[in-house]
PDB file of C-alpha atoms and ligand atoms in Angstrom:
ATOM      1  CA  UNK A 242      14.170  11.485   8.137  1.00  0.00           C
ATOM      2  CA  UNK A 243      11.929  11.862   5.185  1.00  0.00           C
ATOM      3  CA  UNK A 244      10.108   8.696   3.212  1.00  0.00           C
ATOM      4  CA  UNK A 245      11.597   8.140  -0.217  1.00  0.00           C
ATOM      5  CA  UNK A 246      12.072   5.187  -2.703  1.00  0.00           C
ATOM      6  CA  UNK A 247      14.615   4.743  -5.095  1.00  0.00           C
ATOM      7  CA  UNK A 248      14.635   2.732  -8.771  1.00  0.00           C
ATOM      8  CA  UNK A 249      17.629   1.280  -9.552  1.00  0.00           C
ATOM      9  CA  UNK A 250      18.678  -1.849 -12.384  1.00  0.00           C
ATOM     10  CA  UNK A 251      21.928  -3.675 -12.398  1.00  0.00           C
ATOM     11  CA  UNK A 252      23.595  -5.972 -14.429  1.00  0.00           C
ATOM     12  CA  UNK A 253      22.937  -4.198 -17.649  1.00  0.00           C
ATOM     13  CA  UNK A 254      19.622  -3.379 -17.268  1.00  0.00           C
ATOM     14  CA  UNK A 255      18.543  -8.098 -16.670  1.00  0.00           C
ATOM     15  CA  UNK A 256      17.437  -6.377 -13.101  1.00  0.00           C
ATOM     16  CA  UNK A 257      15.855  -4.401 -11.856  1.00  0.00           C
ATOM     17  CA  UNK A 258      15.332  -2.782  -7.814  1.00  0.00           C
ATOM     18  CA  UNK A 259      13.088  -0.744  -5.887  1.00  0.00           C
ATOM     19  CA  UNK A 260      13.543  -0.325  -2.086  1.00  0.00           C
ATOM     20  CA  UNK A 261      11.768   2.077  -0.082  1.00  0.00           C
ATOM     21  CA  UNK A 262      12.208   3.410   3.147  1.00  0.00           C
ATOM     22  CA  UNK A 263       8.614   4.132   4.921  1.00  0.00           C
ATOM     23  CA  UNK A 264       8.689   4.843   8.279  1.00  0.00           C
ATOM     24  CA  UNK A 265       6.114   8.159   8.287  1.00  0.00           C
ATOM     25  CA  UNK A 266       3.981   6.604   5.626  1.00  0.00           C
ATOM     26  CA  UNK A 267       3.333   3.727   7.659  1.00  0.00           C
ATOM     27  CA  UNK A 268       3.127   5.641  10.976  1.00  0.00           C
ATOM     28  CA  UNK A 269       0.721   7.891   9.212  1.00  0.00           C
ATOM     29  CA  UNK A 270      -1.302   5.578   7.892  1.00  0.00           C
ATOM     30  CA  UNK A 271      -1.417   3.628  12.013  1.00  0.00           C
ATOM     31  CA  UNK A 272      -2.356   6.527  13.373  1.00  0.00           C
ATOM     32  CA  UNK A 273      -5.074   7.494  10.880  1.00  0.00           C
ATOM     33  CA  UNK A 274      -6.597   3.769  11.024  1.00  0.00           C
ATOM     34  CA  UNK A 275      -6.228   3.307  14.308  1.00  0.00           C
ATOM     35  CA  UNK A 276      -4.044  -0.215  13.963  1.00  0.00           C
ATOM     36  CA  UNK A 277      -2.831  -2.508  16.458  1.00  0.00           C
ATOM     37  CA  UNK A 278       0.298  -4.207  16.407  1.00  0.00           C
ATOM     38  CA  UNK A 279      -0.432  -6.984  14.140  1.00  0.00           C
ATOM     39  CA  UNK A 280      -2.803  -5.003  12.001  1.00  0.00           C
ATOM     40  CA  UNK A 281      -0.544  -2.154  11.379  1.00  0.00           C
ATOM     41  CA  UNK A 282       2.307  -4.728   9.721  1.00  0.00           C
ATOM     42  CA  UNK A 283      -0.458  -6.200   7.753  1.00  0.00           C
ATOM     43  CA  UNK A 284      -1.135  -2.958   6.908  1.00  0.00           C
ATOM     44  CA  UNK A 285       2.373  -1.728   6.595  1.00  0.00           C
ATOM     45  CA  UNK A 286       3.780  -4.612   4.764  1.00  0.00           C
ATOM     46  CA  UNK A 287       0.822  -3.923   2.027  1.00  0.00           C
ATOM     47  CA  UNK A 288       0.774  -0.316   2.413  1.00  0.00           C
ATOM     48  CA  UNK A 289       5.066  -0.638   1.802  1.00  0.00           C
ATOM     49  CA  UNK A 290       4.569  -2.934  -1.660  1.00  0.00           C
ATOM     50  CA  UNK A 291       2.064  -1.064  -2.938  1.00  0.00           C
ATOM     51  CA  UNK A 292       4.224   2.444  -2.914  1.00  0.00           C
ATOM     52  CA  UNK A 293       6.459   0.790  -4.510  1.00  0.00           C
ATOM     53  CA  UNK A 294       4.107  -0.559  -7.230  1.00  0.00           C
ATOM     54  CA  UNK A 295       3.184   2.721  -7.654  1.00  0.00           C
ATOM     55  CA  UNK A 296       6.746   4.134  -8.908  1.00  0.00           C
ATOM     56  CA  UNK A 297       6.405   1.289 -11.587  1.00  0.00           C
ATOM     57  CA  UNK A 298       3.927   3.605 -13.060  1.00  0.00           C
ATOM     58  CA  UNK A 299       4.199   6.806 -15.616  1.00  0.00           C
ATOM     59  CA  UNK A 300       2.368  10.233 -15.283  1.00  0.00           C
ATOM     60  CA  UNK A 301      -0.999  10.287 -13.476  1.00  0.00           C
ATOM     61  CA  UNK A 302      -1.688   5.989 -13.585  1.00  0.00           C
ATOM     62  CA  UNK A 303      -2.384   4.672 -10.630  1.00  0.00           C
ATOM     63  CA  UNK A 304      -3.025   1.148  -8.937  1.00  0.00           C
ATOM     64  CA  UNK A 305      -5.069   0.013  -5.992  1.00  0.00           C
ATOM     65  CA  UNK A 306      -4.402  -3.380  -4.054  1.00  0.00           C
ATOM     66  CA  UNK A 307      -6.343  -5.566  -2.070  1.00  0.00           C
ATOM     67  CA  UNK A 308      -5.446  -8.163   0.243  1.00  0.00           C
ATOM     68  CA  UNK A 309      -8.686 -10.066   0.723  1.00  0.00           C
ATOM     69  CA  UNK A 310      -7.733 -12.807   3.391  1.00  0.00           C
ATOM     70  CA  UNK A 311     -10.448 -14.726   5.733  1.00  0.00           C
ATOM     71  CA  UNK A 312      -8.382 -13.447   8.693  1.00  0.00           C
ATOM     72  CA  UNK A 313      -9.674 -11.291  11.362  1.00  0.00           C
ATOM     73  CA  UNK A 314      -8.304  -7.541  10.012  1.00  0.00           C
ATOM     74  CA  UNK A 315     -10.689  -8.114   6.805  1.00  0.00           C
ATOM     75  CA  UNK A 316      -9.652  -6.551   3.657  1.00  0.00           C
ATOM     76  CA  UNK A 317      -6.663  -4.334   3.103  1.00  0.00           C
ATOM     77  CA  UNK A 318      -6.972  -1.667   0.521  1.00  0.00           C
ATOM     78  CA  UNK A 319      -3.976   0.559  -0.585  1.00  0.00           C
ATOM     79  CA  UNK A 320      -3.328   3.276  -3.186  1.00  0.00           C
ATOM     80  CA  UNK A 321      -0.956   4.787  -4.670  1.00  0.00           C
ATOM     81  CA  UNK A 322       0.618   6.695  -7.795  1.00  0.00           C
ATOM     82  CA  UNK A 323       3.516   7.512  -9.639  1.00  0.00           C
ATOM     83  CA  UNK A 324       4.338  10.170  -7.450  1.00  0.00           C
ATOM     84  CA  UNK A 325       5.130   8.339  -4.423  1.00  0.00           C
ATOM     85  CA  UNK A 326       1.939   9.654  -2.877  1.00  0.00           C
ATOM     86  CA  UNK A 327      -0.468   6.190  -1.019  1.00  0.00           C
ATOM     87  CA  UNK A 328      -2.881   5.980   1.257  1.00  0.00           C
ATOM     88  CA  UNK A 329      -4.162   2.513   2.318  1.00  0.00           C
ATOM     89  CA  UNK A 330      -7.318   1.283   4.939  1.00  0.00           C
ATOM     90  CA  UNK A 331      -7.880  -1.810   6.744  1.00  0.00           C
ATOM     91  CA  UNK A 332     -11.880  -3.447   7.845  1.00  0.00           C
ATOM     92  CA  UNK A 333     -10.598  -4.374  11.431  1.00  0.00           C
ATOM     93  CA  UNK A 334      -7.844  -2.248  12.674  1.00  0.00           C
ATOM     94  CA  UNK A 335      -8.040  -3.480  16.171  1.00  0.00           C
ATOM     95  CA  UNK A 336      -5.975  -6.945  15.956  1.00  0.00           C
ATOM     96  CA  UNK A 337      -2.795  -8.175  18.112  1.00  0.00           C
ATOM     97  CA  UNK A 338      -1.459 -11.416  18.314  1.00  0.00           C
ATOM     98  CA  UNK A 339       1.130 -12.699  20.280  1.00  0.00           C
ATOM     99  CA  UNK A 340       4.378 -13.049  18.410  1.00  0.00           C
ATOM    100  CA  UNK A 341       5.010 -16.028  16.886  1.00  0.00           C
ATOM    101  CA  UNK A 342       7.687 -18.660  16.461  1.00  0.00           C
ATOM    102  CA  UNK A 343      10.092 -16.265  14.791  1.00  0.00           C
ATOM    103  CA  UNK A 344       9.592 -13.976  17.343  1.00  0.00           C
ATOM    104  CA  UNK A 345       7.818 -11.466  14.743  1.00  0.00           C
ATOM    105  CA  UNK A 346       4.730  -9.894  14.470  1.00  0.00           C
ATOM    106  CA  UNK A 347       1.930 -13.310  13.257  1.00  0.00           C
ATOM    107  CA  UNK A 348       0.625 -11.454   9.835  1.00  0.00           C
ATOM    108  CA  UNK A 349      -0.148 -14.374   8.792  1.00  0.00           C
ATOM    109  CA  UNK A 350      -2.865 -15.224  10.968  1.00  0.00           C
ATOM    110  CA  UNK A 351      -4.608 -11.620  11.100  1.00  0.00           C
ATOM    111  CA  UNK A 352      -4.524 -11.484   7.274  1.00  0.00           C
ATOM    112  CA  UNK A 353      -5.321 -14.918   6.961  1.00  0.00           C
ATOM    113  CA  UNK A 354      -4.035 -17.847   4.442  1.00  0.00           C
ATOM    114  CA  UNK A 355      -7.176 -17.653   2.235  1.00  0.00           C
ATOM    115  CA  UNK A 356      -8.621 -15.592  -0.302  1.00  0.00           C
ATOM    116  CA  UNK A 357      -7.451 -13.434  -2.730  1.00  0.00           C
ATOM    117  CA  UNK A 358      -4.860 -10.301  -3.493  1.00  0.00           C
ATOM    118  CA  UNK A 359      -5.473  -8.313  -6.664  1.00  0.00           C
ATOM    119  CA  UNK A 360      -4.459  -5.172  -8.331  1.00  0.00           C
ATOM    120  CA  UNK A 361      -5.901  -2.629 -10.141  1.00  0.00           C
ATOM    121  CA  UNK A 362      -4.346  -0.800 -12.461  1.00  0.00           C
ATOM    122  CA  UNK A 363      -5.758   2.790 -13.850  1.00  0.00           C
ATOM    123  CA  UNK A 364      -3.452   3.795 -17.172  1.00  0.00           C
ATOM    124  CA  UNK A 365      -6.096   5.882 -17.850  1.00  0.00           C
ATOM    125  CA  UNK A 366      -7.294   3.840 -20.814  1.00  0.00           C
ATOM    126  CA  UNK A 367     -11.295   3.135 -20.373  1.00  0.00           C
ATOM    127  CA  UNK A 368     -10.311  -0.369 -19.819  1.00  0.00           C
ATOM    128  CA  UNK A 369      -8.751  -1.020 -16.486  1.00  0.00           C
ATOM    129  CA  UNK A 370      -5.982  -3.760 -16.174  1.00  0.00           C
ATOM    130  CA  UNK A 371      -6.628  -6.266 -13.237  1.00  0.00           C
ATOM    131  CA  UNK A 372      -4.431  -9.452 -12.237  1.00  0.00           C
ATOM    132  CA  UNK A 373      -5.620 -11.194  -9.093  1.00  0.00           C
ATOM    133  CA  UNK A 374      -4.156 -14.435  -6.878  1.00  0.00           C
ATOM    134  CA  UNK A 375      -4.418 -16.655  -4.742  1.00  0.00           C
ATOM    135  CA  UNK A 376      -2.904 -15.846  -1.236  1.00  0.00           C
ATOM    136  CA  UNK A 377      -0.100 -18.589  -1.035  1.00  0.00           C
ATOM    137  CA  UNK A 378       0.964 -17.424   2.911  1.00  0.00           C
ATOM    138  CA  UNK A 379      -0.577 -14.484   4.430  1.00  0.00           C
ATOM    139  CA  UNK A 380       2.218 -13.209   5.278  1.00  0.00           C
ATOM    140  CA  UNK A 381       2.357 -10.394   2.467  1.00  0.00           C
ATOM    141  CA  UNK A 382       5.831 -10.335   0.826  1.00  0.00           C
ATOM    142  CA  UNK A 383       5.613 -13.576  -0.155  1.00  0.00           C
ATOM    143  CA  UNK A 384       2.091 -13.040  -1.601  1.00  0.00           C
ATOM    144  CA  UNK A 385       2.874  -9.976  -3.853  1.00  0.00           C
ATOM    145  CA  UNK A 386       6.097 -12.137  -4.898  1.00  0.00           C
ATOM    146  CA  UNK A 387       3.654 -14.830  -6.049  1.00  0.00           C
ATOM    147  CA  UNK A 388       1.242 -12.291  -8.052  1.00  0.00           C
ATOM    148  CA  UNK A 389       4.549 -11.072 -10.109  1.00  0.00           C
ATOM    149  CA  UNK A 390       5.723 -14.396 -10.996  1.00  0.00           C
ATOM    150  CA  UNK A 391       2.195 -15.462 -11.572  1.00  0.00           C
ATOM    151  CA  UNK A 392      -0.080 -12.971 -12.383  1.00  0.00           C
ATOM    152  CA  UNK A 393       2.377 -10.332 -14.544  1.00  0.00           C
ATOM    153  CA  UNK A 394       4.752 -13.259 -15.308  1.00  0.00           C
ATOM    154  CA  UNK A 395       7.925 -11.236 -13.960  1.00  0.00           C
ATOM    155  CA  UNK A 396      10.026 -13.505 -11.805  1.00  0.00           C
ATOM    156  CA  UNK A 397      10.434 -11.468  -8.898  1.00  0.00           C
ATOM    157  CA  UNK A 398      11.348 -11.346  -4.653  1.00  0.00           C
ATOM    158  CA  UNK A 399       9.461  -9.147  -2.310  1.00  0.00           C
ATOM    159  CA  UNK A 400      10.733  -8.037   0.988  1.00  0.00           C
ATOM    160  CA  UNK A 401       8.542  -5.819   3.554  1.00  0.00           C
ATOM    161  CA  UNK A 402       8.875  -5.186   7.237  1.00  0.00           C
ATOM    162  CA  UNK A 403       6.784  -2.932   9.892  1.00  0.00           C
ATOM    163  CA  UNK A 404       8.387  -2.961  13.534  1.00  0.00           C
ATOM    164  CA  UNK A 405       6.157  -1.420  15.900  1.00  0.00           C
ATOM    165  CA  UNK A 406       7.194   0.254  19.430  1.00  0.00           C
ATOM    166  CA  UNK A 407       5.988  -0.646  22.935  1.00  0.00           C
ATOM    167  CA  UNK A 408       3.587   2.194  22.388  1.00  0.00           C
ATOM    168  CA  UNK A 409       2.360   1.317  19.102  1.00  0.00           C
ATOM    169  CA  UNK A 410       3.983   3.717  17.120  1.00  0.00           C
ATOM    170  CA  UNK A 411       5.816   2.557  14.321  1.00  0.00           C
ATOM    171  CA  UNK A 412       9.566   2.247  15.024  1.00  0.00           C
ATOM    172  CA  UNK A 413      10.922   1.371  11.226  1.00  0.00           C
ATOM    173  CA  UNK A 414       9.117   0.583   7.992  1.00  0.00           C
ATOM    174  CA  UNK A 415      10.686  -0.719   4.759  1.00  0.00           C
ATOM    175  CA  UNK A 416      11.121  -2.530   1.926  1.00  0.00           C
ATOM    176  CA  UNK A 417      12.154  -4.030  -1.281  1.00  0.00           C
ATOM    177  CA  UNK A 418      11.382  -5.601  -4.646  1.00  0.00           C
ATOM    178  CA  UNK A 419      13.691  -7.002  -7.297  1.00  0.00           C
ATOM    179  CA  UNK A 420      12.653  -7.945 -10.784  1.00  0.00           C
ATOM    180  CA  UNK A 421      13.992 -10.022 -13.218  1.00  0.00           C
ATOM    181  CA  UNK A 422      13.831  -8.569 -16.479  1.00  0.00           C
ATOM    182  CA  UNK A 423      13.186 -10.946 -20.306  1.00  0.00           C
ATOM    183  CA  UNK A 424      16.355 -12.099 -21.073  1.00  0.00           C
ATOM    184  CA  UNK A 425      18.404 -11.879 -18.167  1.00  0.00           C
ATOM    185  CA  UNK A 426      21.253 -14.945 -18.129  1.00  0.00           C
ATOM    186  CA  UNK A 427      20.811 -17.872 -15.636  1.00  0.00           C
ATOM    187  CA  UNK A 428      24.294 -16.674 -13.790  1.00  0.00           C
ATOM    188  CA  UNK A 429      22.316 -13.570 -13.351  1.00  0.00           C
ATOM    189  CA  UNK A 430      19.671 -14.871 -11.785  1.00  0.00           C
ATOM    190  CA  UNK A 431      21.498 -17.679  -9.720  1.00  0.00           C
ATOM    191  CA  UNK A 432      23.665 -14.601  -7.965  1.00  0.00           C
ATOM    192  CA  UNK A 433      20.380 -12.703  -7.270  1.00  0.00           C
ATOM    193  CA  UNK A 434      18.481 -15.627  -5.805  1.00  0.00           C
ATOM    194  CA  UNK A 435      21.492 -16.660  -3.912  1.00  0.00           C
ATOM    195  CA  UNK A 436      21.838 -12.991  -2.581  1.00  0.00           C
ATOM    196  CA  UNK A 437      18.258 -12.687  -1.916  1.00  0.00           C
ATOM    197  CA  UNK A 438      18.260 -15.820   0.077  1.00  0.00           C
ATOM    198  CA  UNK A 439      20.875 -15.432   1.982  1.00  0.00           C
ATOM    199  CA  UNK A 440      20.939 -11.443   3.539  1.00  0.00           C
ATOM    200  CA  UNK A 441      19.656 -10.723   6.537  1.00  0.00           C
ATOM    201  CA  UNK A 442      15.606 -10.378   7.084  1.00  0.00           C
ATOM    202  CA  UNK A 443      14.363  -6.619   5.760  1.00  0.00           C
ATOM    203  CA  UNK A 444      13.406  -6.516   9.798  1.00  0.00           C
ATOM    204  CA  UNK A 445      16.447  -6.514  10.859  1.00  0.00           C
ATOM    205  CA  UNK A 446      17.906  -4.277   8.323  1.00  0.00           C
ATOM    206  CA  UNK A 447      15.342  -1.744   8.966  1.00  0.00           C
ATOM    207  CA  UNK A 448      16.012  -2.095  12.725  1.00  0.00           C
ATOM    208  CA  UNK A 449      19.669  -1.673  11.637  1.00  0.00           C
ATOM    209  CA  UNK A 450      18.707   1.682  10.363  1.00  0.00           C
ATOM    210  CA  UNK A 451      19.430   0.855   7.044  1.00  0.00           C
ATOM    211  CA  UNK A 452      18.662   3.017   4.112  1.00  0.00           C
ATOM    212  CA  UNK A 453      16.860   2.119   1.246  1.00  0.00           C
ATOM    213  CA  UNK A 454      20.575   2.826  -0.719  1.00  0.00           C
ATOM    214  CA  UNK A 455      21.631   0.507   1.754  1.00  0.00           C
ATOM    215  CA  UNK A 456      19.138  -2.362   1.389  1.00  0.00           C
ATOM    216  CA  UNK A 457      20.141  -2.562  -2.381  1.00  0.00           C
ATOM    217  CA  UNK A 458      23.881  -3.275  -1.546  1.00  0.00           C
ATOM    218  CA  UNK A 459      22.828  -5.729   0.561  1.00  0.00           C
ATOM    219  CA  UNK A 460      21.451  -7.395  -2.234  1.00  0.00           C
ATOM    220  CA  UNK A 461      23.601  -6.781  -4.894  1.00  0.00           C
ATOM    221  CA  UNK A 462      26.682  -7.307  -3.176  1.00  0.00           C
ATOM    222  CA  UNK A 463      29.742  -6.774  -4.621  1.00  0.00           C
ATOM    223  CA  UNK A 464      27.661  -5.620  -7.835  1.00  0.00           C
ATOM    224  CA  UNK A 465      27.268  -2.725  -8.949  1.00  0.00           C
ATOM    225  CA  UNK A 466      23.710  -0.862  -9.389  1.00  0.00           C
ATOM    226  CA  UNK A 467      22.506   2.660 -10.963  1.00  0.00           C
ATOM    227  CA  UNK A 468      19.793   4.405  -9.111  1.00  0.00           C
ATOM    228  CA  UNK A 469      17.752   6.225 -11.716  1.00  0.00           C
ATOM    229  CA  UNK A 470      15.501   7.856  -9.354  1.00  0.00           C
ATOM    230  CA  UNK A 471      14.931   8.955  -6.063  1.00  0.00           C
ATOM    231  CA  UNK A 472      11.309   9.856  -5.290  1.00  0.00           C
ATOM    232  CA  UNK A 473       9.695  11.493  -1.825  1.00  0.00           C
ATOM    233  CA  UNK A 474       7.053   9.276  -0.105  1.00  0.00           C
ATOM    234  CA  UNK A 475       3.779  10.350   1.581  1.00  0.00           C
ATOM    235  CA  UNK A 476       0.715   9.825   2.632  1.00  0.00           C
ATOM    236  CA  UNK A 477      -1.742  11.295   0.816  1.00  0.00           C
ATOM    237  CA  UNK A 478      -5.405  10.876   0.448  1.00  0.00           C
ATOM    238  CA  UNK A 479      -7.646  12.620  -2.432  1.00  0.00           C
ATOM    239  CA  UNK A 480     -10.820  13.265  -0.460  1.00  0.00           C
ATOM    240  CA  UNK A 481     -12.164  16.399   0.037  1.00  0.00           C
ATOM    241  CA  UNK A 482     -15.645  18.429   0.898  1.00  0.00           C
ATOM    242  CA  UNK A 483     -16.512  18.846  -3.110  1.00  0.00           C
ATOM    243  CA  UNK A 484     -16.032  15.152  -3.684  1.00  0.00           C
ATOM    244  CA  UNK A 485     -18.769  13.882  -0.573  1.00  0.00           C
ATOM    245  CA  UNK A 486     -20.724  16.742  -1.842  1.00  0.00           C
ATOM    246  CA  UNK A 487     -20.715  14.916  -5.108  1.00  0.00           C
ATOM    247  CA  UNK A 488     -21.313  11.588  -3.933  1.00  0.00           C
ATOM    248  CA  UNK A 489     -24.216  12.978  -1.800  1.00  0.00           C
ATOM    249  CA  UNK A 490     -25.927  14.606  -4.957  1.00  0.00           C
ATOM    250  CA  UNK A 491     -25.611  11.679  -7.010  1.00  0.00           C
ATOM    251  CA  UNK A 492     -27.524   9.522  -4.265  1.00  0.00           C
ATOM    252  CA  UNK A 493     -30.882  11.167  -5.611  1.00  0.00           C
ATOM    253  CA  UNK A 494     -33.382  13.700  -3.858  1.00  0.00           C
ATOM    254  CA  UNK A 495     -35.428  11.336  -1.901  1.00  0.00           C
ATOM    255  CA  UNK A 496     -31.968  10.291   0.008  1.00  0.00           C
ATOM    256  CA  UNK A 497     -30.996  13.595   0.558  1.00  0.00           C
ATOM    257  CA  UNK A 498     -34.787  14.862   1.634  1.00  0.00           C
ATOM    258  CA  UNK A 499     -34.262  11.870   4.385  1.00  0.00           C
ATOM    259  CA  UNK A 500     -31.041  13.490   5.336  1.00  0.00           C
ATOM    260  CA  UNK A 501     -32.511  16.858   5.720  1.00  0.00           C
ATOM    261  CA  UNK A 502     -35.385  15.765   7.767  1.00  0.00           C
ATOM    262  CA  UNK A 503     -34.416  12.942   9.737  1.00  0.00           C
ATOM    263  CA  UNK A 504     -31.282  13.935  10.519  1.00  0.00           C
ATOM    264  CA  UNK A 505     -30.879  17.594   9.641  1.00  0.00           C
ATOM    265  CA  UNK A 506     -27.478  17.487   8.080  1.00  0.00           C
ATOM    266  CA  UNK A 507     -25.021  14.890   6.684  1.00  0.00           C
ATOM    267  CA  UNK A 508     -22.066  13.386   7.694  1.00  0.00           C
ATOM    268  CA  UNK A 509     -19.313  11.631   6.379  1.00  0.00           C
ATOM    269  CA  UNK A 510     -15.891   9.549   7.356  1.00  0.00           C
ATOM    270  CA  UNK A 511     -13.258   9.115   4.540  1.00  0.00           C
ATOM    271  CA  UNK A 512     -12.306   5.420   5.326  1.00  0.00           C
ATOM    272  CA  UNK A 513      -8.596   5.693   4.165  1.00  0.00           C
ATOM    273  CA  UNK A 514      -7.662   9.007   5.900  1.00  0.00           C
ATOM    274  CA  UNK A 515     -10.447   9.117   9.116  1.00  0.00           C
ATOM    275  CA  UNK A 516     -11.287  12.716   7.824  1.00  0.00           C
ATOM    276  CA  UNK A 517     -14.349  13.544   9.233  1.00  0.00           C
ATOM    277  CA  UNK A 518     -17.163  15.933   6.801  1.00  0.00           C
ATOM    278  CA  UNK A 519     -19.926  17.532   7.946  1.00  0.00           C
ATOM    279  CA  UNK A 520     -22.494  18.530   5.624  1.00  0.00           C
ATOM    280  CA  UNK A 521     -25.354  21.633   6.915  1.00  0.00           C
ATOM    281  CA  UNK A 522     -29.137  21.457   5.899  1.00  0.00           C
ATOM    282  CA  UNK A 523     -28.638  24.393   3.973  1.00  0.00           C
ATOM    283  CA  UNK A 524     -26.124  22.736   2.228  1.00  0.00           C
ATOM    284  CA  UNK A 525     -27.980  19.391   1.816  1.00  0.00           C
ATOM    285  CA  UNK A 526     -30.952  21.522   0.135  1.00  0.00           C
ATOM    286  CA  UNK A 527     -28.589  23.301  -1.940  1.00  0.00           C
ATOM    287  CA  UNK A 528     -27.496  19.906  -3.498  1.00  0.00           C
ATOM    288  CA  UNK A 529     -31.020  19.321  -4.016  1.00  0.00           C
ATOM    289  CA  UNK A 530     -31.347  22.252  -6.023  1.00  0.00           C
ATOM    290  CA  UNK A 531     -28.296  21.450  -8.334  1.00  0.00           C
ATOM    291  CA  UNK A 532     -29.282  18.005  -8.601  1.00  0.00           C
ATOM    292  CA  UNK A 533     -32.866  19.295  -9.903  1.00  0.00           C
ATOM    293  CA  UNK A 534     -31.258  21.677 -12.279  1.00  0.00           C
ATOM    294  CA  UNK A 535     -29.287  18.953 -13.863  1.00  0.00           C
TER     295      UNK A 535
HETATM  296 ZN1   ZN B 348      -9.509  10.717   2.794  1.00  0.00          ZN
END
């Protein structure tokens, strides 16, 4: 089944939902980073949120996050836009723990429980906006659920799970967040919390098979919420030949002379999607040329 997310708010607008269903996304982004276990929930968790992030967003914005813990994966990046397309990359993909108490994948201690997470958002104003936090736990969910309440001051709870398969692959992805909106009355708020609190753990419901539909009744219970939008997930990076051509051209033509001589071509690795590049000599001394003429 296809990747998709859907908004939703409930009680007259004091809340509102995403939940996401992101299986492939998650798979694809494993098998592109080359994750272990451990790494690809960090990674899936992160990758998971910030989709959802994204569909916060209007038109062409878009936000990056980055989980900065002293752990042994190393910094997670992710992308992602409005259009449910994300990409995300991890330092060290090769980490696997043994599980821990809970009996789930330990997150916690490949991310780490210090340093930073912080988001950047492109609205395509010169100035970009940027909140970052503290990491409270390392364990991701509750992380980005700090950085709402904290860093955008929206009261909010963040769910994410990754299981993976004997093999590695990923078996189920998922997630949720809800968000409490200005305004919204304390009986409001004491029924989410109390839902919230009390369902079953996003693991198992995504082990359950359930949808991303279904992840929002779970929450909302005997409520009633309106889905305003159901949007497609998928992986998606933005690299291509004309943009490592540009990055080579802008290194100067004393690198690119090196290039030519030492090594008598270029090549490059796009670190969120493993694409490999491969740039001739010819090629290399056309660059030249155009940098010259410019
Ligand atoms: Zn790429």
């Amino acid at each position: 089944m296809s990747d998709y997310l859907i908004k939703a708010t409930g009680f007259d607008g004091q809340i509102r939902a995403y939940a996401i269903q992101s299986t492939n996304l998650v798979e694809e982004a494993r098998r592109r980073q080359d994750t272990w276990a451990t790494a690809t929930a960090a990674l899936g968790r992160t990758l998971t949120i910030t989709t959802m992030m994204g569909a916060m967003l209007k038109g062409e914005d878009k936000l990056t996050v980055k989980l900065d813990g002293d752990g042994p994966t190393g910094t997670i990046v992710a992308d992602a836009n409005a259009k449910g397309q994300a990409r995300a990359y991890i330092t060290h993909p090769h980490v696997d723990f043994d599980l821990n108490e809970q009996g789930k994948l330990d997150v916690r201690r490949a991310v780490g429980t210090n340093g930073s997470l912080s988001v950047v958002k492109d609205l395509g104003l010169k100035e970009h906006f940027t909140g970052q936090v503290p990491i409270v736990s390392g364990e991701v969910s509750e992380d980005f659920t700090y950085y709402f309440t904290s860093s955008e001051q929206v009261p909010s709870a963040v769910g994410a799970g990754v299981l993976v398969n004997p093999d590695q692959t990923v078996l189920a992805s998922g997630g949720f967040i809800i968000q409490v909106m200005p305004g919204a009355s304390d009986d409001t708020i004491d029924y989410i919390e109390k839902r919230v609190n009390h369902i079953q753990s996003i693991s198992s419901m995504i082990q359950a098979g359930k949808k991303a539909e279904d992840i929002l009744s779970e929450i909302f219970g005997n409520e009633q919420f309106n889905i305003l939008e159901k949007i497609p997930v998928v992986f998606h990076c933005n690299c291509s030949l004309e943009r490592i051509k540009r990055a080579i051209s802008s290194l100067g033509n004393e690198e690119i002379d090196q290039m030519i001589e030492v090594d008598g071509g270029a090549e490059a690795t796009c670190h969120f999607c493993n694409e490999h590049y491969y740039i001739t000599k010819e090629e290399l001394i056309e660059l030249k040329q155009f940098g010259e003429l410019n």
